[in-house]
mmCIF file of C-alpha atoms in Angstrom:
data_model
loop_
_atom_site.group_PDB
_atom_site.id
_atom_site.type_symbol
_atom_site.label_atom_id
_atom_site.label_comp_id
_atom_site.label_asym_id
_atom_site.label_seq_id
_atom_site.Cartn_x
_atom_site.Cartn_y
_atom_site.Cartn_z
ATOM 1 C CA MET I 1355 -8.352 3.380 -14.446
ATOM 2 C CA ASN I 1356 -6.742 0.444 -16.239
ATOM 3 C CA ALA I 1357 -3.509 0.863 -14.287
ATOM 4 C CA THR I 1358 -5.390 0.985 -10.969
ATOM 5 C CA VAL I 1359 -7.359 -2.169 -11.790
ATOM 6 C CA GLN I 1360 -4.195 -4.100 -12.679
ATOM 7 C CA CYS I 1361 -2.394 -3.071 -9.476
ATOM 8 C CA LEU I 1362 -5.269 -3.928 -7.130
ATOM 9 C CA LYS I 1363 -5.613 -7.365 -8.693
ATOM 10 C CA THR I 1364 -2.268 -8.338 -7.113
ATOM 11 C CA VAL I 1365 -3.901 -8.425 -3.635
ATOM 12 C CA PRO I 1366 -5.246 -11.984 -3.045
ATOM 13 C CA PRO I 1367 -7.519 -11.174 -0.044
ATOM 14 C CA LEU I 1368 -9.205 -8.422 -2.075
ATOM 15 C CA VAL I 1369 -9.728 -10.651 -5.104
ATOM 16 C CA GLU I 1370 -11.091 -13.444 -2.902
ATOM 17 C CA SER I 1371 -13.483 -11.051 -1.178
ATOM 18 C CA LEU I 1372 -14.737 -9.820 -4.558
ATOM 19 C CA ARG I 1373 -15.425 -13.404 -5.660
ATOM 20 C CA LYS I 1374 -17.706 -13.832 -2.627
ATOM 21 C CA PHE I 1375 -19.614 -10.619 -3.319
ATOM 22 C CA ASN I 1376 -23.174 -11.389 -4.465
ATOM 23 C CA GLY I 1377 -24.370 -7.941 -5.475
ATOM 24 C CA ALA I 1378 -25.930 -7.514 -8.920
ATOM 25 C CA ASN I 1379 -23.979 -5.754 -11.658
ATOM 26 C CA SER I 1380 -26.262 -2.899 -12.690
ATOM 27 C CA LEU I 1381 -25.964 0.864 -12.919
ATOM 28 C CA SER I 1382 -28.172 1.344 -9.864
ATOM 29 C CA SER I 1383 -28.389 4.280 -7.486
ATOM 30 C CA ASP I 1384 -26.080 2.325 -5.176
ATOM 31 C CA SER I 1385 -22.766 3.469 -6.645
ATOM 32 C CA ALA I 1386 -20.651 1.335 -4.343
ATOM 33 C CA GLN I 1387 -22.491 -1.831 -5.353
ATOM 34 C CA SER I 1388 -22.250 -1.022 -9.064
ATOM 35 C CA ILE I 1389 -18.491 -0.477 -8.936
ATOM 36 C CA THR I 1390 -17.847 -3.465 -6.656
ATOM 37 C CA ALA I 1391 -19.896 -5.829 -8.848
ATOM 38 C CA ALA I 1392 -18.338 -4.498 -12.060
ATOM 39 C CA LEU I 1393 -14.812 -4.973 -10.678
ATOM 40 C CA ARG I 1394 -15.693 -8.505 -9.527
ATOM 41 C CA ASP I 1395 -16.960 -9.454 -12.987
ATOM 42 C CA LEU I 1396 -13.960 -7.843 -14.652
ATOM 43 C CA TYR I 1397 -11.508 -9.839 -12.516
ATOM 44 C CA ASN I 1398 -13.453 -13.055 -13.165
ATOM 45 C CA THR I 1399 -13.148 -12.460 -16.908
ATOM 46 C CA MET I 1400 -9.460 -11.608 -16.634
ATOM 47 C CA ASP I 1401 -8.894 -14.898 -14.789
ATOM 48 C CA LYS I 1402 -10.222 -16.670 -17.879
ATOM 49 C CA LYS I 1403 -7.322 -15.129 -19.840
ATOM 50 C CA LEU I 1404 -9.705 -13.033 -21.918
ATOM 51 C CA SER I 1405 -8.784 -9.553 -23.080
ATOM 52 C CA PHE I 1406 -11.507 -6.935 -23.492
ATOM 53 C CA PRO I 1407 -12.195 -3.269 -22.617
ATOM 54 C CA PRO I 1408 -13.628 -2.761 -19.088
ATOM 55 C CA VAL I 1409 -16.745 -0.977 -20.371
ATOM 56 C CA LEU I 1410 -19.088 -1.884 -17.501
ATOM 57 C CA LEU I 1411 -16.624 -0.765 -14.844
ATOM 58 C CA LEU I 1412 -15.958 2.445 -16.763
ATOM 59 C CA GLN I 1413 -19.689 3.145 -16.957
ATOM 60 C CA ALA I 1414 -20.092 2.452 -13.246
ATOM 61 C CA VAL I 1415 -17.233 4.818 -12.379
ATOM 62 C CA HIS I 1416 -18.600 7.557 -14.660
ATOM 63 C CA THR I 1417 -22.064 7.228 -13.135
ATOM 64 C CA ALA I 1418 -20.840 7.194 -9.529
ATOM 65 C CA LEU I 1419 -18.141 9.840 -10.025
ATOM 66 C CA PRO I 1420 -19.276 12.334 -12.711
ATOM 67 C CA ARG I 1421 -15.988 14.264 -12.643
ATOM 68 C CA PHE I 1422 -14.285 11.191 -14.142
ATOM 69 C CA ALA I 1423 -16.660 11.497 -17.123
ATOM 70 C CA GLU I 1424 -15.657 15.052 -18.019
ATOM 71 C CA ARG I 1425 -14.969 15.658 -21.693
ATOM 72 C CA GLY I 1426 -12.643 18.196 -23.181
ATOM 73 C CA GLU I 1427 -11.671 19.341 -26.647
ATOM 74 C CA HIS I 1428 -13.082 17.249 -29.524
ATOM 75 C CA ASP I 1429 -15.417 15.562 -26.994
ATOM 76 C CA VAL I 1430 -12.579 13.372 -25.697
ATOM 77 C CA TRP I 1431 -12.565 12.280 -22.060
ATOM 78 C CA VAL I 1432 -10.308 14.437 -19.910
ATOM 79 C CA GLN I 1433 -7.353 12.662 -18.293
ATOM 80 C CA GLN I 1434 -7.960 12.128 -14.556
ATOM 81 C CA ASP I 1435 -5.575 11.620 -11.647
ATOM 82 C CA ALA I 1436 -4.892 7.886 -11.202
ATOM 83 C CA ASN I 1437 -4.416 8.149 -7.448
ATOM 84 C CA GLU I 1438 -7.804 9.834 -7.124
ATOM 85 C CA CYS I 1439 -9.278 6.951 -9.123
ATOM 86 C CA TRP I 1440 -7.456 4.468 -6.853
ATOM 87 C CA THR I 1441 -8.739 6.220 -3.718
ATOM 88 C CA GLU I 1442 -12.341 6.371 -4.934
ATOM 89 C CA ILE I 1443 -12.460 2.707 -5.982
ATOM 90 C CA ILE I 1444 -11.005 1.686 -2.615
ATOM 91 C CA ARG I 1445 -13.630 3.846 -0.872
ATOM 92 C CA MET I 1446 -16.437 2.104 -2.788
ATOM 93 C CA LEU I 1447 -15.057 -1.366 -2.033
ATOM 94 C CA GLN I 1448 -14.715 -0.375 1.612
ATOM 95 C CA GLN I 1449 -18.491 0.035 1.800
ATOM 96 C CA LYS I 1450 -19.387 -3.347 0.305
ATOM 97 C CA LEU I 1451 -16.728 -5.951 1.112
ATOM 98 C CA PRO I 1452 -17.021 -7.226 4.707
ATOM 99 C CA ALA I 1453 -13.975 -8.049 6.782
ATOM 100 C CA GLN I 1454 -12.953 -11.614 7.548
ATOM 101 C CA GLU I 1455 -12.816 -10.603 11.203
ATOM 102 C CA GLN I 1456 -15.810 -8.328 11.723
ATOM 103 C CA VAL I 1457 -15.101 -7.965 15.451
ATOM 104 C CA LYS I 1458 -12.218 -5.596 14.715
ATOM 105 C CA TYR I 1459 -12.939 -4.292 11.221
ATOM 106 C CA ASN I 1460 -15.984 -3.436 9.140
ATOM 107 C CA SER I 1461 -14.351 -4.036 5.750
ATOM 108 C CA VAL I 1462 -11.690 -6.194 4.132
ATOM 109 C CA ILE I 1463 -10.181 -2.881 2.980
ATOM 110 C CA ASP I 1464 -9.713 -1.715 6.584
ATOM 111 C CA GLN I 1465 -8.393 -5.153 7.500
ATOM 112 C CA TYR I 1466 -5.726 -5.525 4.786
ATOM 113 C CA PHE I 1467 -5.042 -1.936 3.618
ATOM 114 C CA GLY I 1468 -5.741 0.043 6.786
ATOM 115 C CA GLY I 1469 -3.129 1.255 9.238
ATOM 116 C CA LYS I 1470 -3.144 3.348 12.387
ATOM 117 C CA LEU I 1471 -1.019 6.337 13.352
ATOM 118 C CA ALA I 1472 -0.268 7.320 16.936
ATOM 119 C CA VAL I 1473 -0.041 11.117 16.830
ATOM 120 C CA GLU I 1474 1.411 13.511 19.400
ATOM 121 C CA TRP I 1475 0.484 17.205 19.243
ATOM 122 C CA LYS I 1476 2.696 19.846 20.912
ATOM 123 C CA ASN I 1477 1.740 23.508 21.013
ATOM 124 C CA ASN I 1478 4.802 25.515 19.969
ATOM 125 C CA GLU I 1479 3.312 28.773 21.276
ATOM 126 C CA SER I 1480 2.276 27.703 24.766
ATOM 127 C CA SER I 1481 4.402 25.915 27.356
ATOM 128 C CA GLU I 1482 1.331 25.639 29.594
ATOM 129 C CA GLU I 1483 -0.589 23.425 27.190
ATOM 130 C CA PRO I 1484 0.401 19.761 27.708
ATOM 131 C CA PRO I 1485 1.027 17.538 24.666
ATOM 132 C CA THR I 1486 -2.003 15.547 23.522
ATOM 133 C CA SER I 1487 -2.283 12.206 21.739
ATOM 134 C CA THR I 1488 -4.704 11.019 19.071
ATOM 135 C CA ILE I 1489 -5.121 7.996 16.790
ATOM 136 C CA GLU I 1490 -5.566 8.414 13.028
ATOM 137 C CA ASN I 1491 -6.472 5.780 10.442
ATOM 138 C CA PHE I 1492 -4.900 5.632 6.986
ATOM 139 C CA LEU I 1493 -5.328 3.630 3.780
ATOM 140 C CA GLN I 1494 -2.168 4.966 2.147
ATOM 141 C CA LEU I 1495 0.925 6.875 3.176
ATOM 142 C CA SER I 1496 2.182 9.973 1.382
ATOM 143 C CA CYS I 1497 5.788 10.568 0.399
ATOM 144 C CA PHE I 1498 6.339 14.328 0.252
ATOM 145 C CA ILE I 1499 9.107 15.339 -2.127
ATOM 146 C CA ALA I 1500 11.198 18.264 -0.919
ATOM 147 C CA THR I 1501 14.352 19.683 -2.489
ATOM 148 C CA GLU I 1502 16.567 17.480 -0.320
ATOM 149 C CA THR I 1503 14.455 14.299 -0.652
ATOM 150 C CA ARG I 1504 16.437 11.534 -2.325
ATOM 151 C CA TYR I 1505 14.903 8.398 -0.816
ATOM 152 C CA ILE I 1506 11.318 7.376 -0.115
ATOM 153 C CA GLN I 1507 11.969 6.881 3.617
ATOM 154 C CA ALA I 1508 12.927 10.552 3.986
ATOM 155 C CA GLY I 1509 9.819 11.689 2.128
ATOM 156 C CA LEU I 1510 7.588 9.559 4.348
ATOM 157 C CA MET I 1511 9.230 10.917 7.491
ATOM 158 C CA ASN I 1512 8.677 14.475 6.249
ATOM 159 C CA LYS I 1513 4.938 13.813 6.314
ATOM 160 C CA LEU I 1514 5.006 12.063 9.692
ATOM 161 C CA GLU I 1515 6.722 15.054 11.317
ATOM 162 C CA GLU I 1516 5.295 18.408 10.281
ATOM 163 C CA ILE I 1517 4.241 21.843 11.518
ATOM 164 C CA VAL I 1518 0.497 22.527 11.318
ATOM 165 C CA THR I 1519 -1.847 25.291 12.407
ATOM 166 C CA LYS I 1520 -4.946 24.449 14.414
ATOM 167 C CA ASN I 1521 -7.133 25.878 17.127
ATOM 168 C CA SER I 1522 -5.728 25.963 20.649
ATOM 169 C CA ALA I 1523 -8.224 25.708 23.497
ATOM 170 C CA THR I 1524 -5.586 27.113 25.865
ATOM 171 C CA LEU I 1525 -4.911 30.240 23.792
ATOM 172 C CA ASP I 1526 -8.447 30.465 22.336
ATOM 173 C CA ARG I 1527 -7.014 31.060 18.847
ATOM 174 C CA ASN I 1528 -5.163 29.286 16.082
ATOM 175 C CA ALA I 1529 -1.630 28.303 16.986
ATOM 176 C CA GLU I 1530 1.348 26.476 15.514
ATOM 177 C CA TYR I 1531 1.709 22.846 16.536
ATOM 178 C CA THR I 1532 4.331 20.184 15.951
ATOM 179 C CA LYS I 1533 2.592 17.031 14.783
ATOM 180 C CA LYS I 1534 4.649 13.881 15.252
ATOM 181 C CA ALA I 1535 3.120 10.625 14.040
ATOM 182 C CA ARG I 1536 4.319 7.042 14.113
ATOM 183 C CA ILE I 1537 2.661 3.913 12.738
ATOM 184 C CA ASP I 1538 1.002 1.783 15.417
ATOM 185 C CA ARG I 1539 -0.641 -0.733 13.084
ATOM 186 C CA LEU I 1540 0.920 -1.853 9.803
ATOM 187 C CA PRO I 1541 -1.445 -3.255 7.162
ATOM 188 C CA ALA I 1542 -0.554 -6.356 5.186
ATOM 189 C CA TYR I 1543 -0.631 -4.295 1.978
ATOM 190 C CA LEU I 1544 0.991 -0.884 2.193
ATOM 191 C CA THR I 1545 0.094 1.764 -0.388
ATOM 192 C CA ILE I 1546 2.455 4.710 -0.792
ATOM 193 C CA GLN I 1547 1.641 7.724 -2.928
ATOM 194 C CA MET I 1548 4.533 9.768 -4.282
ATOM 195 C CA VAL I 1549 3.227 13.349 -4.055
ATOM 196 C CA ARG I 1550 4.456 14.501 -7.452
ATOM 197 C CA PHE I 1551 1.711 16.919 -8.491
ATOM 198 C CA PHE I 1552 0.996 20.429 -7.198
ATOM 199 C CA TYR I 1553 -0.723 23.572 -8.384
ATOM 200 C CA LYS I 1554 1.279 26.612 -9.372
ATOM 201 C CA GLN I 1555 -0.151 30.101 -9.575
ATOM 202 C CA GLN I 1556 -3.290 30.518 -11.686
ATOM 203 C CA GLY I 1557 -4.245 26.884 -11.095
ATOM 204 C CA VAL I 1558 -1.598 25.341 -13.349
ATOM 205 C CA ASN I 1559 -1.065 21.660 -12.490
ATOM 206 C CA ALA I 1560 2.650 20.788 -12.444
ATOM 207 C CA LYS I 1561 4.705 17.679 -11.800
ATOM 208 C CA ILE I 1562 7.780 17.139 -9.620
ATOM 209 C CA LEU I 1563 10.175 15.097 -11.769
ATOM 210 C CA LYS I 1564 12.796 14.668 -9.037
ATOM 211 C CA ASP I 1565 14.508 11.279 -8.740
ATOM 212 C CA VAL I 1566 13.369 9.653 -5.463
ATOM 213 C CA LYS I 1567 14.703 6.129 -4.913
ATOM 214 C CA PHE I 1568 12.451 3.360 -3.637
ATOM 215 C CA PRO I 1569 13.448 -0.225 -2.706
ATOM 216 C CA LEU I 1570 12.152 -3.579 -3.893
ATOM 217 C CA VAL I 1571 12.139 -4.640 -0.224
ATOM 218 C CA PHE I 1572 10.790 -1.931 2.076
ATOM 219 C CA ASP I 1573 11.421 -1.831 5.825
ATOM 220 C CA ALA I 1574 8.850 0.221 7.768
ATOM 221 C CA PHE I 1575 10.433 -0.394 11.193
ATOM 222 C CA ASP I 1576 11.784 3.143 11.705
ATOM 223 C CA LEU I 1577 8.345 4.639 10.965
ATOM 224 C CA CYS I 1578 6.678 2.696 13.793
ATOM 225 C CA THR I 1579 5.949 3.410 17.450
ATOM 226 C CA THR I 1580 8.228 1.868 20.061
ATOM 227 C CA ARG I 1581 5.337 -0.362 21.134
ATOM 228 C CA LEU I 1582 4.877 -1.786 17.630
ATOM 229 C CA GLN I 1583 8.626 -2.109 17.064
ATOM 230 C CA GLN I 1584 8.820 -4.427 20.079
ATOM 231 C CA ARG I 1585 6.045 -6.600 18.600
ATOM 232 C CA LEU I 1586 7.838 -6.777 15.246
ATOM 233 C CA GLU I 1587 11.124 -8.038 16.687
ATOM 234 C CA PRO I 1588 10.426 -11.836 16.821
ATOM 235 C CA MET I 1589 9.652 -12.139 13.099
ATOM 236 C CA ARG I 1590 12.458 -9.766 12.147
ATOM 237 C CA LYS I 1591 14.900 -11.838 14.172
ATOM 238 C CA LYS I 1592 13.815 -14.965 12.297
ATOM 239 C CA PHE I 1593 14.177 -13.257 8.925
ATOM 240 C CA LYS I 1594 17.692 -12.149 9.878
ATOM 241 C CA GLU I 1595 18.657 -15.680 10.960
ATOM 242 C CA LEU I 1596 17.560 -17.018 7.564
ATOM 243 C CA ASP I 1597 19.350 -14.226 5.686
ATOM 244 C CA ASP I 1598 22.553 -14.869 7.646
ATOM 245 C CA ALA I 1599 22.317 -18.626 7.030
ATOM 246 C CA GLU I 1600 21.740 -18.034 3.323
ATOM 247 C CA ALA I 1601 24.715 -15.665 3.110
ATOM 248 C CA GLU I 1602 26.899 -18.180 4.922
ATOM 249 C CA GLY I 1603 25.730 -20.962 2.625
ATOM 250 C CA LYS I 1604 26.708 -18.998 -0.454
ATOM 251 C CA THR I 1605 30.298 -18.813 0.767
ATOM 252 C CA LYS I 1606 30.582 -22.598 1.046
ATOM 253 C CA VAL I 1607 31.138 -25.059 -1.787
ATOM 254 C CA PRO I 1608 27.807 -26.898 -2.183
ATOM 255 C CA ALA I 1609 27.967 -30.661 -1.792
ATOM 256 C CA LYS I 1610 26.357 -32.883 -4.404
ATOM 257 C CA LYS I 1611 22.926 -34.124 -3.356
ATOM 258 C CA ASP I 1612 20.724 -36.817 -4.758
ATOM 259 C CA LYS I 1613 17.280 -36.155 -6.205
ATOM 260 C CA LYS I 1614 15.384 -37.133 -3.028
ATOM 261 C CA GLU I 1615 17.390 -34.696 -0.891
ATOM 262 C CA SER I 1616 16.805 -31.875 -3.376
ATOM 263 C CA GLU I 1617 13.040 -32.494 -3.462
ATOM 264 C CA LYS I 1618 12.940 -32.545 0.333
ATOM 265 C CA GLU I 1619 14.665 -29.149 0.551
ATOM 266 C CA VAL I 1620 12.027 -27.552 -1.663
ATOM 267 C CA LYS I 1621 9.283 -28.158 0.913
ATOM 268 C CA LYS I 1622 8.808 -25.116 3.133
ATOM 269 C CA ASN I 1623 6.542 -24.169 5.997
ATOM 270 C CA THR I 1624 4.912 -20.788 5.287
ATOM 271 C CA ILE I 1625 4.518 -18.671 8.424
ATOM 272 C CA PRO I 1626 1.550 -16.233 8.651
ATOM 273 C CA TYR I 1627 2.563 -12.647 7.965
ATOM 274 C CA TRP I 1628 -0.043 -11.264 10.374
ATOM 275 C CA PHE I 1629 -0.237 -11.041 14.141
ATOM 276 C CA GLN I 1630 -2.132 -13.911 15.750
ATOM 277 C CA ASP I 1631 -4.789 -11.522 17.085
ATOM 278 C CA ASP I 1632 -4.941 -9.282 13.996
ATOM 279 C CA VAL I 1633 -5.387 -11.076 10.658
ATOM 280 C CA GLY I 1634 -4.614 -8.627 7.867
ATOM 281 C CA SER I 1635 -1.759 -6.875 9.654
ATOM 282 C CA ASN I 1636 1.999 -7.102 9.052
ATOM 283 C CA ASN I 1637 4.012 -8.698 11.889
ATOM 284 C CA SER I 1638 7.557 -7.954 10.667
ATOM 285 C CA GLY I 1639 7.524 -4.481 9.121
ATOM 286 C CA LEU I 1640 9.089 -5.986 5.992
ATOM 287 C CA TYR I 1641 7.445 -5.624 2.586
ATOM 288 C CA GLU I 1642 8.125 -6.638 -1.016
ATOM 289 C CA LEU I 1643 7.140 -4.413 -3.913
ATOM 290 C CA GLN I 1644 4.427 -6.113 -5.999
ATOM 291 C CA ALA I 1645 2.929 -3.338 -8.143
ATOM 292 C CA VAL I 1646 3.840 0.147 -9.359
ATOM 293 C CA LEU I 1647 1.557 2.698 -10.991
ATOM 294 C CA THR I 1648 3.534 5.217 -13.035
ATOM 295 C CA HIS I 1649 2.844 8.461 -14.842
ATOM 296 C CA LYS I 1650 4.564 9.720 -17.960
ATOM 297 C CA GLY I 1651 4.008 13.378 -18.744
ATOM 298 C CA ARG I 1652 4.117 16.824 -17.168
ATOM 299 C CA SER I 1653 0.779 17.068 -15.293
ATOM 300 C CA SER I 1654 -1.811 14.764 -13.729
ATOM 301 C CA SER I 1655 -4.411 15.907 -16.264
ATOM 302 C CA SER I 1656 -2.269 14.851 -19.217
ATOM 303 C CA GLY I 1657 0.240 12.160 -20.105
ATOM 304 C CA HIS I 1658 -0.225 8.444 -19.588
ATOM 305 C CA TYR I 1659 -0.571 6.002 -16.674
ATOM 306 C CA VAL I 1660 0.885 2.476 -16.754
ATOM 307 C CA SER I 1661 0.970 -0.414 -14.261
ATOM 308 C CA TRP I 1662 3.982 -2.654 -13.602
ATOM 309 C CA ILE I 1663 3.085 -5.969 -11.974
ATOM 310 C CA LYS I 1664 5.479 -8.429 -10.361
ATOM 311 C CA HIS I 1665 5.066 -11.894 -11.897
ATOM 312 C CA SER I 1666 7.935 -13.877 -10.375
ATOM 313 C CA GLU I 1667 11.580 -13.556 -9.344
ATOM 314 C CA ASP I 1668 13.150 -10.740 -11.424
ATOM 315 C CA LEU I 1669 10.207 -10.816 -13.852
ATOM 316 C CA TRP I 1670 7.643 -8.028 -14.063
ATOM 317 C CA LEU I 1671 4.824 -7.309 -16.505
ATOM 318 C CA LYS I 1672 4.485 -3.821 -17.930
ATOM 319 C CA CYS I 1673 0.739 -3.395 -18.548
ATOM 320 C CA ASP I 1674 0.313 -0.479 -20.919
ATOM 321 C CA ASP I 1675 -3.432 -0.787 -21.615
ATOM 322 C CA ASP I 1676 -3.656 -3.869 -23.874
ATOM 323 C CA ASN I 1677 0.106 -3.967 -24.557
ATOM 324 C CA VAL I 1678 1.914 -6.255 -22.117
ATOM 325 C CA SER I 1679 5.685 -6.761 -22.078
ATOM 326 C CA ALA I 1680 8.231 -8.361 -19.739
ATOM 327 C CA VAL I 1681 10.699 -6.262 -17.715
ATOM 328 C CA THR I 1682 13.181 -6.887 -14.889
ATOM 329 C CA ASP I 1683 13.858 -5.606 -11.367
ATOM 330 C CA GLU I 1684 16.410 -3.228 -12.841
ATOM 331 C CA ASP I 1685 13.748 -1.698 -15.087
ATOM 332 C CA ILE I 1686 11.451 -1.195 -12.106
ATOM 333 C CA LEU I 1687 14.108 0.646 -10.113
ATOM 334 C CA LYS I 1688 14.521 3.047 -13.042
ATOM 335 C CA LEU I 1689 10.970 4.297 -12.413
ATOM 336 C CA SER I 1690 12.220 6.557 -9.594
ATOM 337 C CA GLY I 1691 11.955 9.735 -11.658
ATOM 338 C CA GLY I 1692 14.453 12.313 -12.814
ATOM 339 C CA GLY I 1693 13.174 12.917 -16.352
ATOM 340 C CA ASP I 1694 10.299 12.494 -18.781
ATOM 341 C CA TRP I 1695 10.338 8.689 -18.498
ATOM 342 C CA HIS I 1696 7.694 6.879 -16.451
ATOM 343 C CA CYS I 1697 7.791 8.033 -12.792
ATOM 344 C CA ALA I 1698 6.471 5.957 -9.902
ATOM 345 C CA TYR I 1699 3.292 7.598 -8.608
ATOM 346 C CA VAL I 1700 1.723 4.860 -6.451
ATOM 347 C CA LEU I 1701 3.673 1.949 -4.943
ATOM 348 C CA LEU I 1702 1.930 -1.153 -3.620
ATOM 349 C CA TYR I 1703 3.948 -3.277 -1.191
ATOM 350 C CA GLY I 1704 2.846 -6.704 0.012
ATOM 351 C CA PRO I 1705 4.052 -8.606 3.090
ATOM 352 C CA LYS I 1706 7.402 -10.363 2.934
ATOM 353 C CA ILE I 1707 6.655 -14.038 3.492
ATOM 354 C CA LEU I 1708 8.702 -16.096 5.960
ATOM 355 C CA LYS I 1709 9.277 -19.676 4.786
ATOM 356 C CA LEU I 1710 10.935 -22.108 7.176
ATOM 357 C CA PRO I 1711 12.153 -25.661 6.563
ATOM 358 C CA GLU I 1712 9.378 -28.228 6.808
ATOM 359 C CA GLY I 1713 8.601 -29.051 10.433
ATOM 360 C CA GLU I 1714 10.111 -25.834 11.769
ATOM 361 C CA THR I 1715 7.812 -23.102 13.088
ATOM 362 C CA ILE I 1716 7.782 -19.995 15.277
ATOM 363 C CA ASP I 1717 5.747 -19.123 18.358
ATOM 364 C CA PRO I 1718 2.614 -17.042 17.595
ATOM 365 C CA VAL I 1719 3.183 -13.294 17.802
ATOM 366 C CA TYR I 1720 0.489 -10.967 19.133
ATOM 367 C CA SER I 1721 -0.067 -7.295 18.345
ATOM 368 C CA GLU I 1722 -1.276 -6.555 21.869
ATOM 369 C CA THR I 1723 -0.495 -7.785 25.347
ATOM 370 C CA PRO I 1724 -3.465 -9.161 27.359
ATOM 371 C CA LEU I 1725 -3.666 -5.845 29.251
ATOM 372 C CA GLU I 1726 -3.672 -3.789 26.041
ATOM 373 C CA SER I 1727 -6.343 -6.074 24.592
ATOM 374 C CA GLU I 1728 -8.553 -5.534 27.656
ATOM 375 C CA GLN I 1729 -8.095 -1.780 27.379
ATOM 376 C CA THR I 1730 -9.029 -1.884 23.676
ATOM 377 C CA LEU I 1731 -12.223 -3.851 24.380
ATOM 378 C CA SER I 1732 -13.060 -1.506 27.249
ATOM 379 C CA THR I 1733 -12.669 1.526 24.983
ATOM 380 C CA ALA I 1734 -14.820 -0.132 22.299
ATOM 381 C CA ASP I 1735 -17.585 -0.781 24.855
#
């Protein structure tokens, strides 16, 4: 639980929403309120630079989710899966924290963590059945680790394109379908779970130790629908222009500048990372890693979970319960697996921020055309 709490605290819109929450902190029958209020009070205390055990939050979690209060040998609490803890806390917050834009979303969780998948279903056993399309919501993506998986992008694509069995109305029986999904709405904060745990025969929980590389800067463009890719292009083009200019500048001998010129260059114009008509989305497909939750051990019910939090450029904080130490980007990239060292289990990416010289801006980018917006409103009605 500690590792989950530390990772989620890196999301400013979530922390701000918790500050505005007025619910009482009591172990009431309303589990969602108890957990939300306890997390709010915990973050408020952490902001005061105080260190203490999160007893109230722990009690709230144990009361709301009895399986997390299970005890084993010598009456010691049984180790629980950190991603399950993450998912349950997010689910509770989803019920209590309203969205900033309640026209589109019910919760700040849906607004900043929620994405949409455009899914196409094709019946592999019937040429007469036409392909169908559906929309699915997600709060995290799963990276499936196969024998050939070496990079996170490949593992994500394995999940987005899979063979499933479901009922066919045409054949009036279960049939094999190809399910092909692409992202049609990217959230500002993208959570990716590395699917490292599975059950062997006789219910033995095992861990996949395979080394799967993940980047500090993640590009989700190839995972998106063609429609969304077109919307992402303007911001991506601007990022590329800045990267090219920076690369060109590094090849030139810098001229000496006076103090006033240097101070002027520091001032930047921060461009919103969301679409103009969808606050809480990502309008470039580019992300920067800001938190990693790792597991050290051989099964999800044993070992140890630790959070790694980005503090500043090439400086991260390893939060191992109450032991905090400084690490670098290089140390973070070593969390990709391959042995008994800490393995990345949950990755939290935040939006890459575009900063332009003062006075320079970019035309607003929209997630939908006027026609698409009308169709969305019509469907909602």
